[in-house]
Coordinates of C-alpha atoms in Angstrom, one line a residue:
X29 CA 109.2 160.1 85.3
X30 CA 111.7 161.6 87.9
X31 CA 114.1 162.2 85.2
X32 CA 111.4 163.3 82.6
X33 CA 110.2 165.6 85.1
X34 CA 113.8 167.2 85.6
X35 CA 114.0 167.6 81.8
X36 CA 111.0 169.7 81.9
X37 CA 112.0 171.9 84.3
X38 CA 115.1 172.3 82.6
X39 CA 113.8 173.0 79.5
X40 CA 111.0 175.9 81.4
X41 CA 113.9 177.3 83.0
X42 CA 116.1 177.5 79.3
X43 CA 113.2 178.8 77.7
X44 CA 111.8 181.4 80.3
X45 CA 115.0 183.0 81.2
X46 CA 116.4 183.9 77.9
X47 CA 113.1 185.3 76.9
X48 CA 113.1 187.6 80.0
X49 CA 116.7 188.6 78.4
X50 CA 115.6 188.9 75.3
X51 CA 112.2 191.8 76.5
X52 CA 114.7 193.1 78.9
X53 CA 117.3 194.1 75.9
X54 CA 114.5 194.9 73.5
X55 CA 113.5 197.9 75.7
X56 CA 117.1 198.6 77.2
X57 CA 119.3 198.0 73.9
X58 CA 119.4 197.6 70.1
X59 CA 116.9 195.5 68.4
X60 CA 120.1 193.2 67.1
X61 CA 120.7 192.1 70.8
X62 CA 117.1 191.1 70.8
X63 CA 117.3 189.1 67.9
X64 CA 120.6 187.2 69.0
X65 CA 118.8 186.6 72.3
X66 CA 115.4 185.5 70.4
X67 CA 118.2 183.0 68.3
X68 CA 119.7 181.6 71.1
X69 CA 116.3 180.5 72.3
X70 CA 115.7 178.7 69.3
X71 CA 119.0 177.1 69.1
X72 CA 118.5 175.8 73.2
X73 CA 114.8 174.7 71.9
X74 CA 116.2 172.5 69.5
X75 CA 118.9 171.3 71.3
X76 CA 116.6 170.4 74.3
X77 CA 114.5 168.6 71.6
X78 CA 117.4 166.2 70.3
X79 CA 118.5 165.8 73.5
X80 CA 115.3 164.7 74.6
X81 CA 115.0 162.1 71.6
X82 CA 118.3 160.9 72.0
X83 CA 118.6 160.4 75.9
X84 CA 115.5 161.5 77.9
X85 CA 113.3 159.1 75.8
X86 CA 115.3 156.3 75.7
X87 CA 116.1 156.2 79.4
X88 CA 112.2 156.7 80.0
X89 CA 112.0 153.5 77.7
X90 CA 114.4 151.4 79.9
X91 CA 112.8 152.6 82.9
X92 CA 109.2 151.6 81.5
X93 CA 110.8 147.8 80.7
X94 CA 112.4 147.9 84.6
X95 CA 108.6 148.3 85.7
X96 CA 107.2 145.7 83.7
X97 CA 110.1 143.3 84.7
X98 CA 109.3 144.2 88.5
X99 CA 105.8 143.4 87.8
X100 CA 106.3 140.1 86.0
X101 CA 104.3 141.6 83.1
X102 CA 106.1 139.1 80.4
X103 CA 103.3 140.1 78.0
X104 CA 103.7 143.5 77.1
X105 CA 106.6 144.7 74.8
X106 CA 108.5 147.9 74.1
X107 CA 108.3 150.4 71.4
X108 CA 111.2 151.4 68.9
X109 CA 112.0 155.2 70.0
X110 CA 114.0 155.8 66.6
X111 CA 117.6 155.9 67.6
X112 CA 119.8 153.2 66.9
X113 CA 121.6 152.4 70.1
X114 CA 118.2 152.4 72.3
X115 CA 116.1 150.4 69.5
X116 CA 118.9 147.6 69.9
X117 CA 118.5 147.7 73.9
X118 CA 114.4 147.7 72.8
X119 CA 115.1 144.3 70.6
X120 CA 116.9 142.4 72.9
X121 CA 114.7 143.5 76.0
X122 CA 111.7 142.1 73.7
X123 CA 113.2 139.1 72.5
X124 CA 114.3 138.3 76.6
X125 CA 110.9 139.0 77.4
X126 CA 109.5 136.7 74.6
X127 CA 111.7 134.1 76.1
X128 CA 110.6 134.8 79.7
X129 CA 107.4 134.4 78.8
X130 CA 107.7 131.0 77.0
X131 CA 109.8 129.9 79.8
X132 CA 107.0 130.7 82.1
X133 CA 104.5 129.3 80.1
X134 CA 106.5 126.0 80.0
X135 CA 107.1 125.8 83.8
X136 CA 103.3 126.4 84.4
X137 CA 102.3 123.6 81.9
X138 CA 105.0 120.9 83.3
X139 CA 103.7 122.3 87.1
X140 CA 100.2 121.3 85.8
X141 CA 101.0 118.1 84.4
X142 CA 102.8 116.8 87.3
X143 CA 99.9 118.0 89.3
X144 CA 97.6 115.8 87.1
X145 CA 100.1 113.1 87.2
X146 CA 100.3 113.2 91.2
X147 CA 96.5 113.3 91.6
X148 CA 95.9 110.3 89.1
X149 CA 99.0 108.3 90.6
X150 CA 97.8 105.2 92.7
X151 CA 101.1 106.2 94.9
X152 CA 100.2 108.3 97.8
X153 CA 102.4 111.7 97.7
X154 CA 102.6 113.8 101.1
X155 CA 104.6 116.8 100.7
X156 CA 105.9 118.7 103.9
X157 CA 106.6 122.4 104.2
X158 CA 110.1 123.5 106.0
X159 CA 108.1 122.8 109.6
X160 CA 107.4 119.5 108.6
X161 CA 103.6 120.2 108.8
X162 CA 102.0 118.8 105.5
X163 CA 102.2 121.1 102.7
X164 CA 100.0 119.1 100.2
X165 CA 98.6 115.4 100.0
X166 CA 97.1 113.6 96.5
X167 CA 93.8 111.7 97.0
X168 CA 95.7 108.3 96.9
X169 CA 97.2 109.6 100.4
X170 CA 94.1 110.5 101.6
X171 CA 92.8 107.1 100.5
X172 CA 95.8 105.0 102.4
X173 CA 95.1 107.2 105.3
X174 CA 91.4 106.5 105.3
X175 CA 90.4 109.9 105.4
X176 CA 87.8 111.8 102.9
X177 CA 88.7 114.8 100.6
X178 CA 86.7 117.0 102.8
X179 CA 88.7 116.5 105.9
X180 CA 91.6 119.0 105.2
X181 CA 95.0 117.7 106.6
X182 CA 97.1 120.6 105.4
X183 CA 99.0 122.4 107.9
X184 CA 98.9 119.5 110.2
X185 CA 101.7 117.4 111.6
X186 CA 101.6 113.9 110.3
X187 CA 101.5 112.5 113.9
X188 CA 98.2 114.6 114.7
X189 CA 96.5 112.5 111.5
X190 CA 94.3 109.5 112.9
X191 CA 95.7 107.0 110.8
X192 CA 98.5 104.2 112.0
X193 CA 100.4 104.5 108.9
X194 CA 100.6 108.6 109.2
X195 CA 102.1 107.9 112.8
X196 CA 104.7 104.8 111.4
X197 CA 105.6 107.5 108.8
X198 CA 107.2 110.0 111.4
X199 CA 109.6 107.0 112.4
X200 CA 111.3 106.5 108.9
X201 CA 114.6 108.9 108.8
X202 CA 115.0 111.0 105.8
X203 CA 116.0 109.0 102.6
X204 CA 115.5 105.7 103.7
X205 CA 112.6 103.3 102.7
X206 CA 110.7 100.8 105.2
X207 CA 107.9 98.1 104.2
X208 CA 105.3 98.6 106.9
X209 CA 102.6 95.8 107.8
X210 CA 99.4 97.5 109.5
X211 CA 96.8 95.8 111.8
X212 CA 94.4 95.4 109.2
X213 CA 97.0 93.1 107.1
X214 CA 97.9 96.0 104.5
X215 CA 101.4 96.2 103.6
X216 CA 102.8 99.6 102.1
X217 CA 106.5 100.3 100.9
X218 CA 107.3 104.1 102.5
X219 CA 110.1 106.3 101.3
X220 CA 111.2 109.5 102.7
X221 CA 113.0 111.7 100.5
X222 CA 113.3 115.8 99.9
X223 CA 113.6 117.9 96.8
X224 CA 115.3 121.4 96.3
X225 CA 112.4 124.3 95.3
X226 CA 113.9 127.7 95.3
X227 CA 116.5 127.0 97.3
X228 CA 114.5 125.5 100.3
X229 CA 114.8 121.9 101.1
X230 CA 111.1 120.1 101.2
X231 CA 110.4 116.5 102.7
X232 CA 108.1 114.4 101.0
X233 CA 107.1 110.6 101.7
X234 CA 106.1 108.3 98.8
X235 CA 103.3 105.4 100.1
X236 CA 103.1 102.5 97.6
X237 CA 100.5 100.0 98.5
X238 CA 102.2 96.3 98.3
X239 CA 99.4 94.9 100.0
X240 CA 97.6 92.9 96.9
X241 CA 101.1 91.9 94.8
X242 CA 102.4 90.3 98.5
X243 CA 99.4 88.5 99.2
X244 CA 99.2 87.1 95.6
X245 CA 102.7 86.1 96.1
X246 CA 102.2 84.6 99.3
X247 CA 99.0 82.7 98.3
X248 CA 101.2 81.4 95.5
X249 CA 103.9 80.0 97.4
X250 CA 102.1 78.9 100.5
X251 CA 99.4 76.9 97.9
X252 CA 102.4 75.2 96.2
X253 CA 103.7 73.9 99.7
X254 CA 100.5 72.7 101.0
X255 CA 99.6 70.9 97.9
X256 CA 102.7 69.1 97.8
X257 CA 102.9 68.1 101.8
X258 CA 99.2 67.0 101.3
X259 CA 99.8 65.0 98.2
X260 CA 102.9 63.1 100.2
X261 CA 101.3 63.2 103.7
X262 CA 97.9 61.6 102.4
X263 CA 99.7 58.9 100.2
X264 CA 101.6 57.8 103.2
X265 CA 99.2 58.1 105.5
X266 CA 96.8 56.2 103.6
X267 CA 99.3 53.3 102.6
X268 CA 100.5 53.3 106.4
X269 CA 96.6 53.1 107.7
X270 CA 95.8 50.3 104.9
X271 CA 98.6 48.3 106.4
X272 CA 97.7 49.1 110.0
X273 CA 94.2 48.2 109.4
X274 CA 95.4 44.7 108.0
X275 CA 97.7 44.2 111.1
X276 CA 95.1 45.2 113.7
X277 CA 92.4 42.7 112.4
X278 CA 95.0 39.9 112.3
X279 CA 95.9 40.6 115.9
X280 CA 92.3 40.8 116.8
X281 CA 91.9 37.1 115.9
X282 CA 94.9 36.0 117.9
X283 CA 94.6 35.1 121.9
X284 CA 96.4 37.6 124.1
X285 CA 97.1 40.7 121.6
X286 CA 95.2 43.3 123.2
X287 CA 98.0 45.7 123.8
X288 CA 99.2 45.3 120.1
X289 CA 95.5 45.7 119.1
X290 CA 95.3 49.6 121.2
X291 CA 98.9 50.3 120.0
X292 CA 97.9 49.9 116.4
X293 CA 94.5 51.7 117.3
X294 CA 96.5 54.9 118.4
X295 CA 98.3 54.4 115.4
X296 CA 95.7 54.3 113.1
X297 CA 94.1 57.3 114.9
X298 CA 97.2 59.1 114.7
X299 CA 97.5 59.1 111.1
X300 CA 94.0 60.2 110.6
X301 CA 95.1 62.9 112.6
X302 CA 97.9 63.7 110.6
X303 CA 95.6 63.6 107.3
X304 CA 93.1 66.1 109.3
X305 CA 96.0 68.5 109.9
X306 CA 97.3 68.7 106.5
X307 CA 93.4 68.8 105.3
X308 CA 93.1 72.1 107.5
X309 CA 95.7 73.8 105.2
X310 CA 94.5 72.8 102.1
X311 CA 91.1 74.3 103.2
X312 CA 92.9 77.8 103.2
X313 CA 94.1 77.3 99.9
X314 CA 90.2 76.1 98.7
X315 CA 88.0 79.0 99.9
X316 CA 85.2 79.2 97.7
X317 CA 83.9 82.6 96.1
X318 CA 81.6 83.9 98.2
X319 CA 77.9 83.7 97.3
X320 CA 76.4 87.0 98.5
X321 CA 72.8 87.3 100.0
X322 CA 71.2 89.9 102.3
X323 CA 71.6 89.1 105.5
X324 CA 70.8 90.3 109.0
X325 CA 73.9 91.2 110.7
X326 CA 72.6 90.9 114.2
X327 CA 71.2 87.4 113.5
X328 CA 74.4 86.1 112.4
X329 CA 76.2 87.4 114.9
X330 CA 73.8 85.8 117.6
X331 CA 73.6 82.6 115.7
X332 CA 77.8 82.5 116.1
X333 CA 77.5 83.7 119.7
X334 CA 75.4 80.9 120.8
X335 CA 77.9 78.4 118.7
X336 CA 80.7 79.2 121.1
X337 CA 78.8 79.7 124.3
X338 CA 79.3 76.7 125.8
X339 CA 82.9 76.7 125.0
X340 CA 83.4 80.1 126.7
X341 CA 81.4 79.1 129.8
X342 CA 83.5 76.2 130.6
X343 CA 86.4 78.7 131.0
X344 CA 84.2 81.1 132.8
X345 CA 84.1 83.7 129.7
X346 CA 81.0 86.0 129.3
X347 CA 80.2 87.2 126.0
X348 CA 77.8 90.5 126.2
X349 CA 76.4 91.5 123.4
X350 CA 75.6 95.2 122.4
X351 CA 73.6 95.1 119.0
X352 CA 72.2 97.9 116.9
X353 CA 68.7 98.9 117.6
X354 CA 68.6 98.8 113.6
X355 CA 70.2 95.5 112.4
X356 CA 72.3 96.3 109.8
X357 CA 71.5 94.5 106.3
X358 CA 74.6 93.3 104.6
X359 CA 75.7 91.6 101.2
X360 CA 77.5 88.6 102.6
X361 CA 78.0 84.7 102.4
X362 CA 76.4 83.9 105.6
X363 CA 78.6 80.2 105.9
X364 CA 82.0 81.7 105.1
X365 CA 81.2 84.7 107.7
X366 CA 79.9 82.1 110.6
X367 CA 83.3 80.6 110.0
X368 CA 85.3 83.6 110.4
X369 CA 83.2 85.0 113.3
X370 CA 84.0 81.4 115.1
X371 CA 87.4 81.7 114.6
X372 CA 87.3 85.5 116.0
X373 CA 85.7 84.4 119.3
X374 CA 87.9 81.1 119.4
X375 CA 91.0 83.7 119.2
X376 CA 89.7 86.0 121.9
X377 CA 88.9 83.2 124.1
X378 CA 92.1 81.3 124.0
X379 CA 93.5 85.0 124.4
X380 CA 91.8 85.3 127.8
X381 CA 92.2 81.8 128.7
X382 CA 90.3 81.8 131.9
X383 CA 87.8 84.2 133.7
X384 CA 87.3 87.2 131.5
X385 CA 84.8 88.6 128.9
X386 CA 84.1 89.0 124.9
X387 CA 82.0 92.2 124.0
X388 CA 80.4 92.1 120.5
X389 CA 78.8 95.3 119.2
X390 CA 77.4 95.9 116.1
X391 CA 76.6 99.5 114.5
X392 CA 74.6 101.0 111.6
X393 CA 76.3 103.7 110.7
X394 CA 79.1 102.8 109.8
X395 CA 77.9 99.1 109.5
X396 CA 80.5 97.8 111.5
X397 CA 80.8 94.4 113.5
X398 CA 83.4 95.2 116.9
X399 CA 84.7 92.2 119.1
X400 CA 86.8 93.0 121.7
X401 CA 88.3 90.8 124.7
X402 CA 90.0 91.5 127.9
X403 CA 92.6 89.0 127.0
X404 CA 96.8 89.5 127.4
X405 CA 96.8 92.0 124.2
X406 CA 98.8 92.3 121.3
X407 CA 102.5 94.1 121.3
X408 CA 103.5 96.0 118.3
X409 CA 106.0 93.5 117.0
X410 CA 103.4 90.7 117.0
X411 CA 100.7 93.4 115.6
X412 CA 102.5 93.7 112.5
X413 CA 103.1 89.9 111.9
X414 CA 99.1 88.6 112.6
X415 CA 98.1 88.1 108.8
X416 CA 101.3 86.3 107.6
X417 CA 101.1 82.8 106.7
X418 CA 102.2 80.1 109.3
X419 CA 102.3 82.7 112.2
X420 CA 101.1 82.3 115.4
X421 CA 101.7 82.9 118.7
X422 CA 99.9 79.6 119.8
X423 CA 102.1 77.1 121.1
X424 CA 100.4 74.3 119.0
X425 CA 99.1 77.0 116.6
X426 CA 99.1 76.5 112.9
X427 CA 98.8 79.9 111.8
X428 CA 95.9 79.6 109.6
X429 CA 92.9 81.3 111.7
X430 CA 94.1 84.7 110.4
X431 CA 94.9 83.7 107.1
X432 CA 91.2 82.2 106.6
X433 CA 89.6 85.7 107.8
X434 CA 92.0 87.7 105.7
X435 CA 91.1 85.7 102.4
X436 CA 87.3 85.8 103.4
X437 CA 87.4 89.5 104.2
X438 CA 89.5 90.4 100.8
X439 CA 86.8 88.4 98.8
X440 CA 84.2 90.1 100.3
X441 CA 85.8 93.7 99.9
X442 CA 85.3 94.4 103.7
X443 CA 88.2 96.2 105.5
X444 CA 89.2 95.2 108.9
X445 CA 91.8 95.8 111.9
X446 CA 93.1 93.9 114.6
X447 CA 94.7 95.5 117.4
X448 CA 94.8 96.1 121.4
X449 CA 94.0 99.8 121.8
X450 CA 94.1 102.5 125.1
X451 CA 91.0 100.7 126.7
X452 CA 93.0 97.7 127.6
X453 CA 90.8 95.6 124.9
X454 CA 92.3 93.9 122.0
X455 CA 89.5 94.9 119.5
X456 CA 89.0 93.0 116.1
X457 CA 86.7 95.5 113.6
X458 CA 85.1 94.4 110.4
X459 CA 83.9 97.7 108.3
X460 CA 81.1 96.5 105.7

């Protein structure tokens, strides 16, 4: 525009000045001098016209092209100006703009496709900005963190999210992967990596749920082991018990063999004890499918409390009830849940040992059962192994109680957690 303005100023000067000279010569000199000046004016105008068509207009077109690039308007095109060299530039520019438009559409389509793929993925994806704040997170990440989509976590640090998994992610070094077990028995493979976007490096976390696959593999493994052991032990103890019974009857008929009979009785009871021991393992494998019925949660809890009250009283452990005023109605297998409840209270009492309290609370919104105890608590290392097969912190523990609870809760599709919290109490929570 500046060049075009300068051209019109020059044109005005070159036209006006000779015109003034022509009229001056007309009155002060000859008629031929006037014609000469008028001819000069005509030649100047023709020259300026040619100059505009060959120089100014192509430069103006190029300037318009620069403006289109600056505004990133790749849909507009330049018009040919009728000048060979300029038209070649116009053709190249229009071709370049067409390529840029197509590439931009391709990138936009690719980005849209990747957005759809990430949002539909079962992998949790959390992208961080340059300040390590959350820039984006897909629906799977919200679900894994236990958050609702309405809770906006963009711009927050991972450590500020109320999720134990988010806290664990902050401990993973870049370009490293870890398998993380949470206090609710969930297992995740977490990867911390990065990518380059517009010259800047962005960190991201990939979260893959391994819970179901690990549970299936674990169950398949311990089912095989338990069945093999149970078969061998039961067959062996059955034969030994039968032989010992015959010997005991024989010695009972003889005189002065009371001591031998007592020893044989101890051996028989030990065989039965071993059989019951292995049967406990087999029962974990044979957990039936739950028969769901609508039950009053407060009544179920009260029934479990009455069943364990005497055992707790012997240890001077008080069970404190804090039940919801509106008792929640839940779809549950009452028999299986009572066994779960007994296991939890039994574990709490064993953690306390003597002189303590067990708090049992129910809530209506959300429907939740919380059993807390004043026992010695659970450290972080133990917390990650709680729901592993055959793991127990007790000297004579079989590691089956929590596995049984885990299997029953999974069959009911209930979520749960077990951890020692800031209040010093160890909480076992079940969300129904």
